[in-house]
Amino acid sequence: MRSVQDVRELLDRLDEVEADALEAQDLDFKRWDGRSLSDMRRTLIDVAVCMANGGGGTVVLGVADRVIGRRAAILGVPPEIDTNTLVREIYANTDPRLTPDFEELSVPEGTGRLLLMQVRGPMRPYTDSAGRGSIRIDKSCEPLTGSARRDLLMASGQADYSAQPAEATWSDLSPSALEALRRAARAERSPEDLLTLSDRDLIDRLGLAPNGRLTIAALLLAGTPEAIARNVSGYGWTHLRMRNATEYSDRADGGEALPVALIRLLDRVMADNPIATVQQGLYHFEYRAYPELALREALLNALCHADYQRGAPIIVKQYPQRLEISNPGGLVGDITPENILHHPPAPRNPMLVNALVQLRLVNRSNLGVSRMFKAFLLEGKPPPAIEERGESVTVTFLRHEFSEPFRRFAQEESEAGRDLDVDQLLVLQHLLTHPEIDTSTAARLCQRGEALARETLNAMETERGYLERGGAGGRGSYWTLRADLHRRLGGSGDPDRQRRISLEAAKTRILSLLQERAARGEPGLTNEDLRRITHLDRSQVVRLMRELRAAHPELRAPGRGRGAQHRWVPAGTTE
């Protein structure tokens, strides 16, 4: 949910961008339709259902989303509109019942009044009273199709394919799969009293055979390949050693239970996973191209979060310079590649995942993705890339050189009681290849809100001493990696000098262009033009132009709106 203050700060940006550009999964802007109150109520019901199915969020009423400029965009909500009436209308026309909260935001434009409709969705899926519904995906409302409803039910625990009864008897359990399960759990220090149970008692204790009947989850964890094939059509895995995008040199397929499949897949991947040996003091440490911890987490995620109703295998493609792990079924609920790093867990197969949690093979707090990221980042390597490709999820590991200086630094910090978390590692890795970072970039990189990203940057500056702050403060602040730390971590050149040269070159180029355009009687340059010319981001361009205007009075600041331009006006010229 966005607070009134959060929205107030966003409204200040309407002179530069349309409200549509500010929208997000949990934020929508709506113009108030004063021509028909009944049509507006219908719109509110639809958007409340959409937002609730998307996980909840804030709808700002009274703002046109395709207009630049505060005065033009903020139209407001009529003062006679009663929010209690709106709540009753939405409540009466949704199923399950929705009761959004409304907050008022006073503004100087339009009617002087905006409404924030705060929507929560703990009982998804929702529809209107006629059974119609939609779901918010990114910034739009998409139809609530059958598969979308199924995913919502799975995310809420109301539907679980893995909990369905299997057509199997206790003789369909595989002793070798059960032993592989015990070995894996013992390596993770699962409770010994659990692991010493008989096969049947272990399945019972894990909750995989309610009323004495085996479930799909029981077979996936401990069934024979034949029993799994009878019950889970299309289940299996494929590993390919790829020569290029279309040809492979070696292939293996399997249909064993998950713990055996995990062992076989790990063995095949590790056969082509080179080792780098690093000496630290009297010891030699070995580091793989793909960290084994990250491999295990990615493969387990693929195996336990696959959509086994789609009849498609888990596919692992091992290229010369990358590894791709794909599982059938998109991300569940409102999880996206842009929020997966810190999103609360939403298992597709709750019964299966719950059994793995008891065995300590997966973590209930959704730490698997963070562990994957951290395993790569600690070795100075880029983190995995996670993306949805149609109806599947793919995790990509890049084969990258191990960084001894970075790993040594991380180890020394840990020994000093200053463990690096994933957010800090992401910031450090970014600053080894970029001269600076601002709050919005850190928020996107760490998949955090700007407030938390700013806290991370501040702590890395004031508590850890890794960073130095620049800029005018507030939104104009940026951070750079301390020069000595940049050298220690294996960075090349002087980052401060590189940044100064880059900014000075950009200033020189912009001034030259503006002067040339003024001499030819041509228009000036917009902020968008400047970003394209300099390859700087929005905040960097704003800061750069502020410095230029301070040094060159002939440079005129732009007005408001997307087309507003910076212009060069020669001394003595009247406007």
Coordinates of N, CA, C and O in Angstrom, one line a residue, residues 235-344:
Y235 N 5.7 -36.0 -16.5 CA 6.8 -35.7 -15.6 C 8.1 -36.2 -16.0 O 8.3 -37.3 -16.6
G236 N 9.1 -35.4 -15.8 CA 10.5 -35.8 -16.1 C 11.4 -34.7 -16.1 O 11.1 -33.5 -15.9
W237 N 12.7 -35.0 -16.5 CA 13.7 -33.9 -16.6 C 14.6 -34.3 -17.8 O 14.7 -35.4 -18.2
T238 N 15.2 -33.2 -18.4 CA 16.1 -33.4 -19.5 C 17.3 -32.5 -19.3 O 17.1 -31.3 -19.0
H239 N 18.5 -33.1 -19.5 CA 19.7 -32.3 -19.5 C 20.4 -32.3 -20.8 O 20.6 -33.4 -21.4
L240 N 20.7 -31.2 -21.4 CA 21.3 -31.1 -22.7 C 22.6 -30.3 -22.6 O 22.7 -29.2 -22.0
R241 N 23.7 -30.9 -23.2 CA 24.9 -30.1 -23.3 C 24.9 -29.5 -24.7 O 25.0 -30.2 -25.7
M242 N 24.8 -28.2 -24.7 CA 24.5 -27.4 -25.9 C 25.8 -27.0 -26.6 O 26.7 -26.4 -26.0
R243 N 25.9 -27.3 -27.9 CA 27.0 -26.7 -28.7 C 26.8 -25.3 -29.0 O 27.7 -24.4 -29.0
N244 N 25.5 -25.0 -29.4 CA 25.1 -23.6 -29.7 C 23.6 -23.5 -29.5 O 23.1 -24.4 -28.8
A245 N 23.0 -22.5 -30.0 CA 21.5 -22.3 -29.7 C 20.6 -23.4 -30.2 O 19.5 -23.6 -29.7
T246 N 21.1 -24.2 -31.2 CA 20.2 -25.2 -31.8 C 20.7 -26.6 -31.8 O 19.9 -27.6 -32.1
E247 N 22.0 -26.9 -31.4 CA 22.5 -28.2 -31.4 C 23.1 -28.6 -30.1 O 23.6 -27.7 -29.3
Y248 N 22.9 -29.9 -29.7 CA 23.5 -30.4 -28.5 C 24.4 -31.6 -28.8 O 24.2 -32.3 -29.7
S249 N 25.4 -31.8 -27.9 CA 26.3 -32.9 -28.1 C 26.0 -34.1 -27.2 O 26.5 -35.2 -27.5
D250 N 25.2 -33.9 -26.2 CA 24.9 -35.0 -25.2 C 23.5 -34.7 -24.6 O 23.2 -33.5 -24.3
R251 N 22.8 -35.8 -24.4 CA 21.4 -35.6 -23.7 C 21.2 -36.7 -22.8 O 21.6 -37.9 -23.0
A252 N 20.5 -36.4 -21.7 CA 20.1 -37.4 -20.7 C 18.7 -37.0 -20.2 O 18.3 -35.9 -20.1
D253 N 17.8 -38.0 -20.0 CA 16.4 -37.9 -19.5 C 16.2 -38.7 -18.3 O 16.8 -39.8 -18.2
G254 N 15.3 -38.3 -17.5 CA 15.0 -39.1 -16.3 C 13.5 -38.9 -15.9 O 12.9 -37.9 -16.2
G255 N 13.0 -39.9 -15.1 CA 11.7 -39.7 -14.5 C 11.6 -40.2 -13.1 O 10.6 -40.7 -12.6
E256 N 12.8 -40.1 -12.4 CA 12.8 -40.6 -11.0 C 12.2 -39.6 -10.1 O 11.9 -38.5 -10.4
A257 N 12.0 -40.0 -8.8 CA 11.5 -39.2 -7.8 C 12.5 -38.0 -7.6 O 13.7 -38.1 -7.9
L258 N 12.0 -36.9 -7.0 CA 12.7 -35.7 -6.9 C 14.1 -35.8 -6.3 O 15.1 -35.3 -6.9
P259 N 14.3 -36.5 -5.2 CA 15.7 -36.6 -4.6 C 16.7 -37.3 -5.5 O 17.8 -36.9 -5.6
V260 N 16.2 -38.3 -6.3 CA 17.1 -39.0 -7.2 C 17.3 -38.1 -8.4 O 18.5 -38.0 -8.9
A261 N 16.3 -37.4 -8.9 CA 16.5 -36.5 -10.0 C 17.5 -35.4 -9.7 O 18.3 -35.0 -10.5
L262 N 17.4 -34.9 -8.5 CA 18.3 -33.8 -8.0 C 19.8 -34.3 -8.1 O 20.7 -33.6 -8.6
I263 N 20.0 -35.5 -7.6 CA 21.4 -36.1 -7.6 C 21.9 -36.3 -9.0 O 23.0 -35.9 -9.3
R264 N 21.1 -36.8 -9.9 CA 21.5 -37.1 -11.3 C 21.8 -35.8 -12.0 O 22.8 -35.6 -12.8
L265 N 20.9 -34.8 -11.8 CA 21.1 -33.5 -12.5 C 22.4 -32.8 -12.0 O 23.2 -32.2 -12.8
L266 N 22.6 -32.8 -10.7 CA 23.8 -32.2 -10.1 C 25.0 -32.9 -10.6 O 26.0 -32.2 -11.0
D267 N 25.0 -34.2 -10.7 CA 26.2 -35.0 -11.2 C 26.5 -34.5 -12.6 O 27.7 -34.3 -13.0
R268 N 25.5 -34.4 -13.5 CA 25.7 -34.1 -14.9 C 26.2 -32.6 -15.0 O 27.2 -32.4 -15.8
V269 N 25.7 -31.7 -14.3 CA 26.1 -30.3 -14.4 C 27.5 -30.2 -13.8 O 28.4 -29.5 -14.4
M270 N 27.8 -30.8 -12.7 CA 29.1 -30.6 -12.1 C 30.2 -31.3 -12.9 O 31.4 -30.9 -12.7
A271 N 29.9 -32.2 -13.8 CA 30.9 -32.8 -14.7 C 31.5 -31.7 -15.6 O 32.6 -31.9 -16.1
D272 N 30.8 -30.6 -15.8 CA 31.4 -29.6 -16.7 C 31.2 -28.2 -15.9 O 30.6 -27.3 -16.4
N273 N 31.8 -28.2 -14.7 CA 31.7 -27.0 -13.9 C 33.1 -26.8 -13.3 O 33.5 -27.2 -12.2
P274 N 34.0 -26.1 -14.1 CA 35.4 -25.9 -13.8 C 35.7 -25.3 -12.4 O 34.9 -24.6 -11.8
I275 N 36.9 -25.7 -11.8 CA 37.3 -25.3 -10.5 C 38.4 -24.2 -10.6 O 39.3 -24.4 -11.4
A276 N 38.3 -23.2 -9.8 CA 39.4 -22.2 -9.6 C 39.9 -22.4 -8.2 O 39.1 -22.5 -7.2
T277 N 41.2 -22.6 -8.1 CA 41.8 -22.8 -6.7 C 42.5 -21.5 -6.3 O 43.3 -20.9 -7.0
V278 N 42.2 -21.1 -5.0 CA 42.7 -19.9 -4.5 C 43.4 -20.2 -3.2 O 42.8 -20.9 -2.3
Q279 N 44.6 -19.7 -3.0 CA 45.3 -19.9 -1.7 C 45.1 -18.7 -0.8 O 45.2 -17.5 -1.2
Q280 N 44.7 -19.0 0.4 CA 44.5 -18.0 1.5 C 45.3 -18.5 2.7 O 44.8 -19.4 3.4
G281 N 46.4 -17.9 2.9 CA 47.2 -18.3 4.0 C 47.8 -19.7 3.8 O 48.3 -20.0 2.7
L282 N 47.5 -20.6 4.7 CA 48.0 -22.0 4.6 C 47.0 -22.9 3.8 O 47.3 -24.1 3.6
Y283 N 45.8 -22.3 3.5 CA 44.8 -23.1 2.9 C 44.6 -22.8 1.4 O 44.8 -21.7 1.0
H284 N 44.1 -23.8 0.7 CA 43.7 -23.7 -0.7 C 42.2 -23.9 -0.7 O 41.7 -24.9 -0.3
F285 N 41.5 -23.0 -1.4 CA 40.0 -23.1 -1.5 C 39.7 -23.3 -3.0 O 40.3 -22.7 -3.9
E286 N 38.7 -24.1 -3.2 CA 38.2 -24.4 -4.6 C 36.9 -23.7 -4.8 O 35.9 -23.8 -4.0
Y287 N 36.7 -23.0 -5.9 CA 35.5 -22.4 -6.3 C 35.1 -22.8 -7.7 O 35.9 -22.7 -8.6
R288 N 33.9 -23.2 -7.8 CA 33.3 -23.7 -9.1 C 32.9 -22.5 -9.9 O 32.5 -21.4 -9.4
A289 N 32.8 -22.7 -11.3 CA 32.3 -21.7 -12.2 C 30.8 -21.3 -11.8 O 30.4 -20.2 -11.7
Y290 N 30.1 -22.4 -11.5 CA 28.7 -22.2 -11.0 C 28.7 -22.7 -9.5 O 28.9 -24.0 -9.3
P291 N 28.5 -21.9 -8.5 CA 28.6 -22.3 -7.1 C 27.6 -23.5 -6.9 O 26.4 -23.4 -7.3
E292 N 28.0 -24.5 -6.2 CA 27.2 -25.7 -6.0 C 26.0 -25.4 -5.2 O 24.9 -25.9 -5.5
L293 N 26.1 -24.5 -4.2 CA 24.9 -24.1 -3.4 C 23.8 -23.5 -4.3 O 22.7 -23.8 -4.2
A294 N 24.3 -22.6 -5.2 CA 23.3 -22.0 -6.1 C 22.7 -23.0 -7.1 O 21.5 -22.9 -7.3
L295 N 23.5 -23.9 -7.6 CA 22.9 -25.0 -8.4 C 21.9 -25.8 -7.7 O 20.8 -26.0 -8.3
R296 N 22.2 -26.2 -6.5 CA 21.2 -27.0 -5.8 C 19.9 -26.3 -5.5 O 18.8 -26.8 -5.7
E297 N 20.0 -25.0 -5.1 CA 18.8 -24.2 -4.9 C 18.0 -24.0 -6.1 O 16.8 -24.2 -6.1
A298 N 18.6 -23.8 -7.3 CA 17.9 -23.5 -8.5 C 17.2 -24.8 -9.0 O 16.1 -24.8 -9.4
L299 N 17.9 -25.9 -8.9 CA 17.3 -27.2 -9.3 C 16.2 -27.6 -8.4 O 15.1 -28.1 -8.8
L300 N 16.4 -27.4 -7.1 CA 15.3 -27.7 -6.1 C 14.1 -26.9 -6.4 O 12.9 -27.3 -6.3
N301 N 14.3 -25.6 -6.6 CA 13.2 -24.7 -6.9 C 12.4 -25.1 -8.2 O 11.2 -25.1 -8.2
A302 N 13.2 -25.5 -9.2 CA 12.5 -26.0 -10.4 C 11.7 -27.2 -10.2 O 10.6 -27.4 -10.7
L303 N 12.3 -28.2 -9.4 CA 11.6 -29.4 -9.1 C 10.3 -29.3 -8.3 O 9.3 -30.0 -8.5
C304 N 10.4 -28.4 -7.3 CA 9.3 -28.4 -6.3 C 8.2 -27.3 -6.7 O 7.1 -27.3 -6.2
H305 N 8.6 -26.4 -7.6 CA 7.6 -25.3 -8.0 C 7.1 -25.5 -9.4 O 6.4 -24.7 -9.9
A306 N 7.5 -26.6 -10.0 CA 7.0 -26.9 -11.4 C 5.5 -27.1 -11.4 O 4.9 -27.6 -10.4
D307 N 4.8 -26.8 -12.5 CA 3.4 -27.1 -12.6 C 3.3 -28.4 -13.3 O 3.4 -28.6 -14.5
Y308 N 3.0 -29.5 -12.5 CA 3.1 -30.8 -12.9 C 1.8 -31.2 -13.7 O 1.7 -32.3 -14.2
Q309 N 0.8 -30.3 -13.8 CA -0.3 -30.5 -14.6 C -0.1 -30.2 -16.1 O -1.0 -30.5 -16.9
R310 N 1.0 -29.5 -16.4 CA 1.2 -29.1 -17.8 C 1.8 -30.2 -18.6 O 1.9 -30.1 -19.9
G311 N 2.3 -31.3 -18.0 CA 2.8 -32.4 -18.8 C 4.1 -32.1 -19.5 O 4.3 -32.5 -20.6
A312 N 5.0 -31.2 -18.9 CA 6.2 -30.8 -19.5 C 7.4 -31.1 -18.6 O 7.2 -31.0 -17.4
P313 N 8.6 -31.4 -19.1 CA 9.7 -31.7 -18.2 C 10.4 -30.5 -17.7 O 10.3 -29.4 -18.2
I314 N 11.2 -30.7 -16.6 CA 12.2 -29.7 -16.2 C 13.3 -29.8 -17.2 O 13.8 -30.9 -17.5
I315 N 13.8 -28.7 -17.8 CA 14.8 -28.7 -18.8 C 16.1 -27.9 -18.3 O 15.9 -26.8 -17.9
V316 N 17.2 -28.6 -18.4 CA 18.5 -27.9 -18.0 C 19.4 -27.9 -19.3 O 19.7 -29.0 -19.8
K317 N 19.7 -26.7 -19.8 CA 20.6 -26.6 -21.0 C 21.9 -26.0 -20.5 O 21.9 -24.9 -19.9
Q318 N 23.0 -26.7 -20.8 CA 24.3 -26.3 -20.4 C 25.1 -25.9 -21.6 O 25.5 -26.7 -22.4
Y319 N 25.2 -24.6 -21.8 CA 26.0 -24.0 -22.9 C 27.4 -23.8 -22.5 O 27.7 -23.9 -21.3
P320 N 28.3 -23.5 -23.4 CA 29.7 -23.3 -23.1 C 29.9 -22.1 -22.0 O 30.8 -22.2 -21.2
Q321 N 29.0 -21.1 -22.1 CA 29.2 -19.9 -21.3 C 28.0 -19.6 -20.4 O 28.0 -18.6 -19.7
R322 N 27.1 -20.5 -20.3 CA 25.9 -20.2 -19.4 C 25.2 -21.5 -19.2 O 25.3 -22.5 -19.9
L323 N 24.3 -21.5 -18.2 CA 23.5 -22.6 -17.8 C 22.1 -22.1 -17.6 O 21.8 -21.1 -16.9
E324 N 21.1 -22.8 -18.2 CA 19.7 -22.4 -18.1 C 18.9 -23.6 -17.5 O 19.0 -24.7 -17.9
I325 N 18.1 -23.2 -16.4 CA 17.3 -24.2 -15.7 C 15.8 -23.7 -15.9 O 15.5 -22.6 -15.4
S326 N 15.0 -24.5 -16.5 CA 13.6 -24.1 -16.8 C 12.6 -25.1 -16.2 O 12.8 -26.3 -16.3
N327 N 11.5 -24.6 -15.6 CA 10.5 -25.5 -15.2 C 9.1 -25.0 -15.8 O 8.9 -23.8 -16.0
P328 N 8.2 -26.0 -16.0 CA 6.9 -25.6 -16.6 C 6.1 -24.8 -15.6 O 6.1 -25.1 -14.4
G329 N 5.3 -23.9 -16.0 CA 4.5 -23.1 -15.1 C 5.1 -21.7 -14.8 O 6.3 -21.7 -14.5
G330 N 4.3 -20.6 -15.0 CA 4.9 -19.3 -14.7 C 5.0 -19.1 -13.2 O 4.7 -19.9 -12.4
L331 N 5.4 -17.9 -12.9 CA 5.5 -17.5 -11.5 C 4.1 -17.4 -10.9 O 3.2 -17.0 -11.5
V332 N 4.0 -17.8 -9.6 CA 2.7 -17.9 -9.0 C 2.2 -16.6 -8.4 O 3.0 -15.8 -7.9
G333 N 0.9 -16.3 -8.5 CA 0.3 -15.1 -7.9 C 0.9 -13.9 -8.4 O 1.0 -13.7 -9.7
D334 N 1.3 -13.0 -7.6 CA 1.8 -11.7 -8.0 C 3.4 -11.6 -7.9 O 3.9 -10.5 -8.0
I335 N 4.0 -12.8 -7.9 CA 5.5 -12.8 -8.0 C 5.9 -12.5 -9.4 O 5.4 -13.0 -10.3
T336 N 6.9 -11.6 -9.5 CA 7.5 -11.3 -10.8 C 9.0 -11.4 -10.7 O 9.6 -11.4 -9.6
P337 N 9.7 -11.4 -11.9 CA 11.2 -11.4 -11.8 C 11.7 -10.1 -11.1 O 12.8 -10.1 -10.6
E338 N 10.9 -9.1 -11.1 CA 11.3 -7.8 -10.5 C 11.1 -7.7 -9.0 O 11.6 -6.8 -8.3
N339 N 10.3 -8.7 -8.4 CA 10.1 -8.6 -6.9 C 10.4 -10.0 -6.3 O 10.2 -10.1 -5.1
I340 N 10.9 -10.9 -7.0 CA 11.1 -12.3 -6.5 C 12.1 -12.4 -5.4 O 12.1 -13.3 -4.5
L341 N 13.1 -11.5 -5.4 CA 14.2 -11.6 -4.4 C 13.8 -11.5 -3.0 O 14.3 -12.2 -2.1
H342 N 12.8 -10.7 -2.7 CA 12.3 -10.5 -1.3 C 10.8 -10.8 -1.1 O 10.3 -10.5 -0.1
H343 N 10.2 -11.4 -2.1 CA 8.7 -11.6 -2.1 C 8.4 -12.8 -1.1 O 9.2 -13.8 -1.0
P344 N 7.4 -12.6 -0.3 CA 7.0 -13.8 0.6 C 6.7 -15.0 -0.3 O 6.3 -14.9 -1.4

